[in-house]
């Protein structure tokens, strides 16, 4: 079994633990709903906005930071 690339817990085939995998799935699902409603919304704008929200949870923040670090690579 692979380790989560973010926290080192046991991971899935995506290299994410169950918590970060669920956070990523949720993030993408909500983005798809928002993107359907807001025509000019990009993935980058969306994750930047979500990251800055005070009530955004730790696992979502860590997923967003991971996405950003992969984009910088």
Short mmCIF file of C-alpha atoms in Angstrom, two decimals:
data_model
loop_
_atom_site.label_atom_id
_atom_site.label_comp_id
_atom_site.label_asym_id
_atom_site.label_seq_id
_atom_site.Cartn_x
_atom_site.Cartn_y
_atom_site.Cartn_z
CA UNK A 1 0.00 0.00 0.00
CA UNK A 2 1.25 3.47 -0.85
CA UNK A 3 1.63 6.27 1.66
CA UNK A 4 -0.32 9.49 1.48
CA UNK A 5 1.95 12.05 -0.19
CA UNK A 6 0.68 14.70 2.23
CA UNK A 7 0.61 13.12 5.68
CA UNK A 8 2.24 9.69 5.38
CA UNK A 9 -0.82 7.67 6.44
CA UNK A 10 -1.69 4.53 4.52
CA UNK A 11 -2.73 5.69 1.09
CA UNK A 12 -4.80 4.71 -1.89
CA UNK A 13 -3.78 4.29 -5.51
CA UNK A 14 -3.91 8.11 -5.78
CA UNK A 15 -1.17 8.43 -3.12
CA UNK A 16 -3.67 9.97 -0.71
CA UNK A 17 -5.03 8.70 2.60
CA UNK A 18 -8.77 8.26 2.99
CA UNK A 19 -9.08 11.73 4.55
CA UNK A 20 -7.18 13.64 1.87
CA UNK A 21 -8.86 11.56 -0.85
CA UNK A 22 -12.29 12.47 0.54
CA UNK A 23 -11.26 16.12 0.77
CA UNK A 24 -10.08 16.13 -2.86
CA UNK A 25 -13.27 14.41 -4.05
CA UNK A 26 -15.37 16.96 -2.17
CA UNK A 27 -13.34 19.88 -3.48
CA UNK A 28 -13.76 18.71 -7.10
CA UNK A 29 -17.45 17.92 -6.67
CA UNK A 30 -18.28 21.34 -5.28
CA UNK A 31 -16.15 23.02 -7.95
CA UNK A 32 -18.15 21.30 -10.69
CA UNK A 33 -21.38 22.67 -9.19
CA UNK A 34 -19.96 26.18 -8.83
CA UNK A 35 -18.43 26.13 -12.31
CA UNK A 36 -21.82 25.23 -13.78
CA UNK A 37 -23.34 28.25 -12.04
CA UNK A 38 -20.47 30.73 -12.47
CA UNK A 39 -19.28 30.72 -16.06
CA UNK A 40 -15.93 32.45 -15.55
CA UNK A 41 -14.85 30.42 -12.53
CA UNK A 42 -11.55 28.61 -13.05
CA UNK A 43 -10.13 25.80 -10.93
CA UNK A 44 -7.29 28.08 -9.82
CA UNK A 45 -9.62 30.90 -8.74
CA UNK A 46 -11.84 28.42 -6.96
CA UNK A 47 -9.09 26.74 -4.93
CA UNK A 48 -7.53 30.12 -4.09
CA UNK A 49 -10.90 31.36 -2.80
CA UNK A 50 -11.61 28.19 -0.82
CA UNK A 51 -8.10 28.25 0.70
CA UNK A 52 -8.66 31.76 2.04
CA UNK A 53 -12.01 31.01 3.70
CA UNK A 54 -11.79 31.05 7.48
CA UNK A 55 -13.90 27.91 7.88
CA UNK A 56 -12.01 25.77 5.36
CA UNK A 57 -10.83 22.60 7.09
CA UNK A 58 -7.29 21.37 7.49
CA UNK A 59 -7.52 18.49 4.99
CA UNK A 60 -8.96 20.75 2.29
CA UNK A 61 -6.21 23.31 2.94
CA UNK A 62 -3.57 20.59 2.73
CA UNK A 63 -5.01 19.27 -0.55
CA UNK A 64 -5.04 22.78 -2.01
CA UNK A 65 -1.44 23.34 -0.92
CA UNK A 66 -0.51 20.00 -2.52
CA UNK A 67 -2.27 20.94 -5.77
CA UNK A 68 -0.47 24.28 -5.83
CA UNK A 69 2.90 22.63 -5.21
CA UNK A 70 2.30 20.19 -8.08
CA UNK A 71 1.33 23.08 -10.36
CA UNK A 72 4.60 24.82 -9.47
CA UNK A 73 6.62 21.74 -10.46
#
